[in-house]
mmCIF file of C-alpha atoms in Angstrom:
data_model
loop_
_atom_site.group_PDB
_atom_site.id
_atom_site.type_symbol
_atom_site.label_atom_id
_atom_site.label_comp_id
_atom_site.label_asym_id
_atom_site.label_seq_id
_atom_site.Cartn_x
_atom_site.Cartn_y
_atom_site.Cartn_z
ATOM 1 C CA MET A 1 53.590 87.924 93.198
ATOM 2 C CA GLU A 2 56.719 89.733 92.267
ATOM 3 C CA LEU A 3 59.006 87.058 93.206
ATOM 4 C CA VAL A 4 57.156 84.503 91.122
ATOM 5 C CA GLU A 5 57.294 87.042 88.217
ATOM 6 C CA PHE A 6 60.976 87.459 88.846
ATOM 7 C CA ILE A 7 61.785 83.657 88.810
ATOM 8 C CA LEU A 8 59.744 83.282 85.689
ATOM 9 C CA VAL A 9 61.426 85.879 83.705
ATOM 10 C CA SER A 10 64.817 84.928 84.894
ATOM 11 C CA GLY A 11 64.128 81.301 84.001
ATOM 12 C CA LEU A 12 63.067 82.414 80.680
ATOM 13 C CA VAL A 13 66.223 84.563 79.968
ATOM 14 C CA LEU A 14 68.404 81.524 81.220
ATOM 15 C CA LEU A 15 66.609 79.142 78.858
ATOM 16 C CA GLY A 16 66.813 81.495 75.947
ATOM 17 C CA THR A 17 70.622 81.992 76.592
ATOM 18 C CA CYS A 18 71.058 78.289 76.602
ATOM 19 C CA PHE A 19 69.567 77.850 73.253
ATOM 20 C CA VAL A 20 71.495 80.779 71.927
ATOM 21 C CA PHE A 21 74.663 79.189 73.247
ATOM 22 C CA GLY A 22 73.736 75.826 71.687
ATOM 23 C CA LYS A 23 73.385 77.694 68.347
ATOM 24 C CA MET A 24 76.761 79.407 68.991
ATOM 25 C CA GLY A 25 78.352 76.039 69.491
ATOM 26 C CA GLU A 26 78.866 76.565 73.207
ATOM 27 C CA GLN A 27 77.943 74.158 75.915
ATOM 28 C CA LYS A 28 74.687 75.131 77.413
ATOM 29 C CA TRP A 29 75.839 74.916 81.054
ATOM 30 C CA LYS A 30 77.918 78.128 80.460
ATOM 31 C CA ALA A 31 74.654 80.201 80.474
ATOM 32 C CA PHE A 32 74.187 79.492 84.162
ATOM 33 C CA ILE A 33 77.334 81.195 85.480
ATOM 34 C CA PRO A 34 76.814 84.899 85.655
ATOM 35 C CA PHE A 35 80.254 86.503 84.723
ATOM 36 C CA PHE A 36 81.215 83.665 82.585
ATOM 37 C CA ARG A 37 78.028 83.934 80.644
ATOM 38 C CA GLU A 38 78.749 87.364 79.706
ATOM 39 C CA TYR A 39 82.310 86.446 78.685
ATOM 40 C CA VAL A 40 81.087 83.837 76.465
ATOM 41 C CA LEU A 41 78.812 86.247 74.845
ATOM 42 C CA PHE A 42 81.527 88.825 74.291
ATOM 43 C CA LYS A 43 84.090 86.198 72.924
ATOM 44 C CA ASN A 44 81.418 84.856 70.375
ATOM 45 C CA VAL A 45 79.877 88.138 69.362
ATOM 46 C CA TRP A 46 82.495 91.016 69.982
ATOM 47 C CA LYS A 47 85.750 91.019 71.451
ATOM 48 C CA THR A 48 86.955 89.888 74.974
ATOM 49 C CA GLU A 49 88.605 93.398 75.355
ATOM 50 C CA TYR A 50 85.382 94.895 75.675
ATOM 51 C CA PHE A 51 84.183 92.252 78.196
ATOM 52 C CA TRP A 52 87.000 93.453 80.373
ATOM 53 C CA LEU A 53 85.868 96.971 80.156
ATOM 54 C CA TYR A 54 82.433 95.859 80.816
ATOM 55 C CA PHE A 55 83.550 93.924 83.825
ATOM 56 C CA LEU A 56 85.724 96.749 85.173
ATOM 57 C CA ALA A 57 82.577 99.042 85.035
ATOM 58 C CA LYS A 58 80.714 96.527 86.882
ATOM 59 C CA ILE A 59 83.108 96.170 89.501
ATOM 60 C CA THR A 60 83.350 99.924 89.846
ATOM 61 C CA LEU A 61 79.679 100.280 89.887
ATOM 62 C CA TYR A 62 79.330 97.788 92.584
ATOM 63 C CA ILE A 63 82.063 99.252 94.771
ATOM 64 C CA SER A 64 80.600 102.747 94.425
ATOM 65 C CA LEU A 65 77.297 101.690 95.291
ATOM 66 C CA SER A 66 78.647 100.049 98.398
ATOM 67 C CA VAL A 67 80.585 103.055 99.439
ATOM 68 C CA LEU A 68 77.796 105.510 98.825
ATOM 69 C CA PHE A 69 75.624 103.327 101.042
ATOM 70 C CA LEU A 70 78.183 103.294 103.784
ATOM 71 C CA LEU A 71 78.764 107.095 103.479
ATOM 72 C CA SER A 72 75.191 107.683 103.503
ATOM 73 C CA LEU A 73 74.935 105.852 106.776
ATOM 74 C CA TRP A 74 77.890 107.298 108.558
ATOM 75 C CA SER A 75 78.904 110.615 106.968
ATOM 76 C CA GLY A 76 77.308 113.919 106.532
ATOM 77 C CA ASN A 77 79.654 114.847 103.629
ATOM 78 C CA GLU A 78 76.972 115.772 100.897
ATOM 79 C CA LEU A 79 79.729 116.607 98.306
ATOM 80 C CA LEU A 80 81.193 113.160 98.333
ATOM 81 C CA ILE A 81 77.988 111.559 98.172
ATOM 82 C CA LEU A 82 77.015 113.687 95.247
ATOM 83 C CA GLU A 83 80.411 112.960 93.496
ATOM 84 C CA LEU A 84 79.959 109.130 94.043
ATOM 85 C CA GLY A 85 76.265 109.434 92.533
ATOM 86 C CA ALA A 86 77.693 111.164 89.564
ATOM 87 C CA THR A 87 80.282 108.385 89.129
ATOM 88 C CA ILE A 88 77.414 105.763 89.495
ATOM 89 C CA VAL A 89 75.286 107.325 86.851
ATOM 90 C CA PHE A 90 78.353 107.714 84.495
ATOM 91 C CA VAL A 91 79.474 104.065 84.934
ATOM 92 C CA GLY A 92 75.787 102.905 84.548
ATOM 93 C CA LEU A 93 75.576 104.832 81.048
ATOM 94 C CA VAL A 94 78.819 103.261 79.939
ATOM 95 C CA MET A 95 77.442 99.789 80.890
ATOM 96 C CA PHE A 96 74.304 100.641 79.148
ATOM 97 C CA VAL A 97 75.903 101.595 75.979
ATOM 98 C CA ILE A 98 78.193 98.664 75.841
ATOM 99 C CA HIS A 99 75.080 96.324 76.528
ATOM 100 C CA ILE A 100 73.218 97.915 73.612
ATOM 101 C CA LEU A 101 76.271 97.396 71.264
ATOM 102 C CA LEU A 102 76.720 93.796 72.268
ATOM 103 C CA THR A 103 72.963 93.053 71.819
ATOM 104 C CA ASN A 104 73.244 94.710 68.443
ATOM 105 C CA LYS A 105 76.115 92.510 67.194
ATOM 106 C CA LEU A 106 74.152 89.535 68.762
ATOM 107 C CA SER A 107 71.058 90.511 66.671
ATOM 108 C CA HIS A 108 73.184 91.114 63.540
ATOM 109 C CA ALA A 109 75.020 87.564 64.009
ATOM 110 C CA PHE A 110 71.599 85.871 63.703
ATOM 111 C CA GLY A 111 70.485 87.886 60.681
ATOM 112 C CA HIS A 112 68.509 90.407 62.482
ATOM 113 C CA GLY A 113 68.310 94.181 62.428
ATOM 114 C CA ASN A 114 68.358 97.171 64.744
ATOM 115 C CA VAL A 115 64.734 96.715 65.517
ATOM 116 C CA PHE A 116 65.357 93.200 66.938
ATOM 117 C CA THR A 117 68.173 94.857 68.993
ATOM 118 C CA LEU A 118 65.894 97.090 70.699
ATOM 119 C CA GLY A 119 63.703 93.956 71.500
ATOM 120 C CA LEU A 120 66.673 92.303 72.929
ATOM 121 C CA VAL A 121 67.503 95.228 74.998
ATOM 122 C CA PHE A 122 64.059 95.846 76.466
ATOM 123 C CA PHE A 123 62.329 92.427 76.292
ATOM 124 C CA ASP A 124 65.246 89.899 76.555
ATOM 125 C CA TYR A 125 63.231 87.161 78.006
ATOM 126 C CA ILE A 126 61.172 87.051 74.787
ATOM 127 C CA PHE A 127 63.691 87.769 72.271
ATOM 128 C CA LEU A 128 66.389 85.480 73.594
ATOM 129 C CA MET A 129 63.852 82.663 73.178
ATOM 130 C CA ILE A 130 63.185 83.694 69.642
ATOM 131 C CA LEU A 131 66.933 83.695 68.808
ATOM 132 C CA GLY A 132 67.261 80.117 70.527
ATOM 133 C CA LEU A 133 64.261 78.587 68.862
ATOM 134 C CA GLU A 134 64.152 80.127 65.363
ATOM 135 C CA LYS A 135 65.687 78.587 62.234
ATOM 136 C CA ASN A 136 68.438 81.424 61.701
ATOM 137 C CA GLN A 137 71.975 80.153 62.246
ATOM 138 C CA PHE A 138 74.547 82.027 64.121
ATOM 139 C CA ARG A 139 77.051 83.543 61.666
ATOM 140 C CA LYS A 140 80.390 84.382 63.218
ATOM 141 C CA SER A 141 82.013 85.689 60.065
ATOM 142 C CA ILE A 142 79.698 88.635 60.429
ATOM 143 C CA VAL A 143 80.812 89.726 63.828
ATOM 144 C CA VAL A 144 83.348 92.228 64.007
#
């Protein structure tokens, strides 16, 4: 049952992102390529420099998680495991803050406010569909 829910929610997020990309003037197929999708969002809504910071944080997170997993299997060094865990928490918080700022800029680019941003952060599968299907147009001049 969880797999069905995951596939349904993922499909709604992708469909909503396709509609949002269409309103941005981008080709809709770009919504299906994971890292490229994020790059296009940053390019249209914010700055690509912040994408590279987000991308570096994501790579750091993946590497730290992999090393932590391997260390927990083969090593008894609790201090190193604790340091890696702290790194993972810090990088995760940085990524979460960048994600909130990005969704806030996306929300404002479509004429919505901070409450809509909270909806995009916590219920993206619903609020991306709203952005993609509503009548408001994307206003790139608002984005800074």
